[in-house]
Amino acid sequence: MAKKLIVANWKMNGSIAKIEHDLSVYKTNALTNSPNVVFALPMPYLYQTIDLGAGFGVACQDISQFCGFGAYTGEISAAMLLEFNVKYTLVGHSERRAAIGEDNSLLAKKLENLISVGITPILCIGEPRSIRDSGKYQGFLIDQLSLLTSLNVEVLELVIAYEPIWAIGTGKTPTIEEITEIVNLIHSFVQKTSAHAKILVLYGGSVTGKNIADILHIPEIAGVLVGGASLKVDEFTAICTEA
Ligand code: PEP
């Protein structure tokens, strides 16, 4: 059975000293040489992550909508990330959708750029609490997924992370049945709209050392996206050990 994918999203946290410390602890415990354990650290620390990585996967938290090289001050392209052996990049995290107003047409460009250079996007989708309570969450998520049908790519291969916004950083998680319902929804949408696509589905939102085992037992779940708990060495070790 393939190992589960564990993606650590450090968001805008960390420092040279913290990365050096945390990764050296992970290197001395059972996590060494675990390409399924992937660190999405802030961009300035990319080189350090690779240097100290000891076989971990490297991801970015975002990517430019523009491709290649050129006059786009402040932007970082997918082509640049290739030089750093970046395997995955988050796209459309709810914090970026909310704070920066990223929408489907912008996210489609990012997905196309990544796929064209061979970096696997991790597309984040998830509904706010009000939409969950209204019962209209399936339609909301399908709308977020619909950008996949507009992509101009030869082969559609990506990771989709279901991250209900109300579960992010709150300590509240959906029930196993609720996660299962959405995992199945994602698979059936992709099957119907792009039969040849290859996808993996992750869950994210308040994953901890305590709930990880139950989450990883969900059929068709390929792993988890971990925010807050990935900043705590003991907690993250416990999560990775389950995978
Ligand atoms: C996230 O923001 O991607 C996330 C999963 O956060 P947390 O684990 O802290 O809920």
XYZ file of C-alpha atoms in Angstrom, residues 6-235:
230
model
C 1.664 14.285 4.818
C 2.027 17.937 3.840
C 3.173 20.446 6.455
C 1.910 23.956 5.724
C 3.946 26.316 7.910
C 2.161 29.367 6.443
C 4.016 32.615 7.356
C 5.886 31.008 10.261
C 9.415 29.796 10.924
C 12.968 31.076 10.995
C 16.395 29.782 9.992
C 16.939 28.601 13.569
C 13.568 26.827 13.849
C 13.959 25.014 10.546
C 17.476 23.926 11.438
C 16.247 22.649 14.789
C 13.052 20.916 13.635
C 14.522 19.231 10.580
C 17.521 17.999 12.521
C 15.154 16.363 15.022
C 13.200 14.752 12.181
C 16.462 13.527 10.667
C 17.406 11.712 13.859
C 14.056 10.006 14.262
C 12.223 7.599 12.019
C 11.220 10.242 9.500
C 14.474 10.335 7.535
C 14.130 9.526 3.842
C 10.392 10.023 3.753
C 9.520 11.666 0.436
C 5.856 11.325 1.434
C 6.494 13.862 4.216
C 6.448 17.221 2.484
C 7.355 20.619 3.929
C 5.704 23.753 2.528
C 7.814 26.422 4.194
C 7.886 30.139 3.360
C 9.806 30.855 0.116
C 12.985 32.391 1.622
C 13.671 29.096 3.399
C 13.367 26.889 0.341
C 17.093 26.376 -0.087
C 17.589 25.620 3.577
C 14.831 23.014 3.487
C 16.475 21.192 0.636
C 19.914 21.395 2.243
C 18.696 19.963 5.524
C 15.877 17.941 4.115
C 17.284 14.447 4.455
C 14.965 13.102 1.807
C 11.795 14.961 2.695
C 9.590 16.357 -0.051
C 9.630 20.102 -0.691
C 6.558 22.169 -1.538
C 5.700 25.831 -1.988
C 2.707 27.616 -0.548
C 1.898 29.543 -3.713
C 3.045 30.315 -7.226
C 2.722 33.131 -9.724
C -0.076 33.214 -12.270
C 2.634 34.255 -14.782
C 4.857 31.644 -16.353
C 8.543 31.479 -17.206
C 10.630 34.601 -16.623
C 10.020 38.300 -17.164
C 8.972 41.684 -15.907
C 6.719 40.630 -13.023
C 8.191 42.247 -9.930
C 7.759 40.171 -6.795
C 6.509 37.053 -8.584
C 8.019 33.553 -8.457
C 7.316 31.228 -11.352
C 6.803 27.490 -11.520
C 9.886 27.217 -13.755
C 12.038 28.680 -10.950
C 10.732 26.192 -8.427
C 11.875 23.304 -10.612
C 15.502 24.258 -9.910
C 14.827 23.617 -6.233
C 13.348 20.197 -6.833
C 9.954 21.358 -5.608
C 7.473 18.520 -6.074
C 4.204 20.148 -4.963
C 2.692 23.627 -4.642
C -0.429 24.688 -2.782
C -2.971 26.511 -4.908
C -6.067 28.326 -3.661
C -5.609 27.935 0.066
C -8.670 29.491 1.738
C -6.476 32.113 3.414
C -5.351 33.333 -0.010
C -8.850 33.139 -1.468
C -10.113 35.294 1.431
C -7.225 37.723 1.930
C -6.095 38.164 -1.665
C -9.327 37.439 -3.502
C -8.023 34.547 -5.578
C -10.766 33.232 -7.843
C -11.208 30.289 -10.195
C -9.831 32.050 -13.282
C -6.640 33.091 -11.482
C -6.247 29.659 -9.912
C -6.682 27.988 -13.298
C -3.599 29.865 -14.584
C -1.567 28.750 -11.589
C -2.628 25.131 -12.092
C -1.740 25.244 -15.784
C 1.692 26.735 -15.043
C 2.518 24.090 -12.485
C 1.250 21.167 -14.534
C 3.134 22.389 -17.603
C 6.482 22.153 -15.777
C 5.679 18.897 -13.970
C 5.065 20.205 -10.438
C 1.997 18.651 -8.813
C -0.534 21.242 -7.631
C -2.341 20.735 -4.343
C -5.642 22.502 -5.003
C -7.333 23.494 -1.740
C -11.108 23.648 -1.583
C -13.444 24.122 1.363
C -16.635 25.777 2.479
C -17.210 28.363 5.236
C -19.396 27.505 8.241
C -22.378 29.472 6.923
C -22.448 27.436 3.708
C -22.111 24.166 5.637
C -25.037 25.182 7.857
C -27.164 26.184 4.872
C -26.813 22.645 3.502
C -25.541 23.995 0.170
C -21.922 22.931 0.662
C -21.883 20.326 -2.135
C -22.753 22.941 -4.759
C -20.192 25.346 -3.286
C -17.428 22.734 -3.518
C -18.444 21.674 -7.030
C -18.178 25.316 -8.067
C -14.614 25.426 -6.713
C -13.811 22.169 -8.514
C -15.337 23.347 -11.773
C -12.157 25.191 -12.754
C -10.641 21.773 -13.491
C -12.892 21.454 -16.516
C -11.487 24.644 -18.069
C -7.805 23.744 -17.842
C -5.724 23.681 -20.972
C -3.410 20.777 -20.073
C -2.512 17.512 -21.769
C -2.609 15.360 -18.653
C -4.536 16.291 -15.550
C -2.678 15.041 -12.506
C -3.112 16.776 -9.177
C -3.802 16.565 -5.471
C -7.030 18.019 -4.089
C -7.156 18.961 -0.415
C -10.563 19.245 1.221
C -10.138 21.864 3.926
C -13.406 23.114 5.422
C -12.672 26.706 6.467
C -14.445 26.223 9.773
C -12.011 23.438 10.659
C -8.818 25.376 9.919
C -7.023 26.349 13.110
C -10.181 25.922 15.202
C -9.704 22.503 16.777
C -13.048 21.475 15.226
C -13.061 18.704 12.661
C -15.853 17.247 10.537
C -16.994 13.746 11.419
C -15.450 10.844 9.552
C -18.773 10.489 7.670
C -18.689 14.152 6.655
C -15.127 13.865 5.349
C -15.999 10.629 3.542
C -18.955 12.307 1.821
C -16.709 15.033 0.392
C -13.892 12.673 -0.593
C -16.472 10.685 -2.582
C -17.943 13.873 -4.058
C -14.503 14.959 -5.320
C -13.735 11.564 -6.837
C -17.099 11.317 -8.559
C -16.889 14.888 -9.926
C -13.443 14.247 -11.423
C -14.490 10.851 -12.755
C -17.494 12.417 -14.505
C -15.732 15.473 -15.918
C -12.192 14.241 -16.660
C -12.229 10.468 -16.717
C -8.480 10.213 -17.450
C -7.395 12.521 -14.640
C -5.251 11.153 -11.843
C -6.051 12.635 -8.473
C -5.237 12.112 -4.830
C -7.523 13.550 -2.164
C -6.226 14.892 1.151
C -8.054 16.172 4.207
C -6.905 19.313 6.065
C -8.200 21.212 9.091
C -7.156 20.733 12.733
C -5.366 17.439 12.096
C -3.539 16.316 15.239
C -1.697 13.315 16.631
C -5.005 12.255 18.199
C -7.311 12.269 15.160
C -4.821 11.291 12.448
C -5.371 7.523 12.690
C -9.138 7.788 12.168
C -8.708 10.204 9.264
C -6.148 8.033 7.488
C -8.503 5.064 7.741
C -11.067 6.746 5.504
C -11.193 4.821 2.209
C -9.789 6.831 -0.715
C -8.022 9.343 1.542
C -4.441 9.744 0.330
C -3.129 11.811 3.227
C -3.458 15.072 5.112
C -2.528 18.736 4.980
C -1.380 19.924 8.391
C -1.114 23.531 9.539
C -0.657 24.358 13.230
C 0.362 20.867 14.319
C 3.215 20.804 11.805
C 4.963 23.544 13.793
C 5.185 21.289 16.859
C 7.901 18.680 16.515
C 6.375 16.003 18.782
C 2.893 16.400 17.362
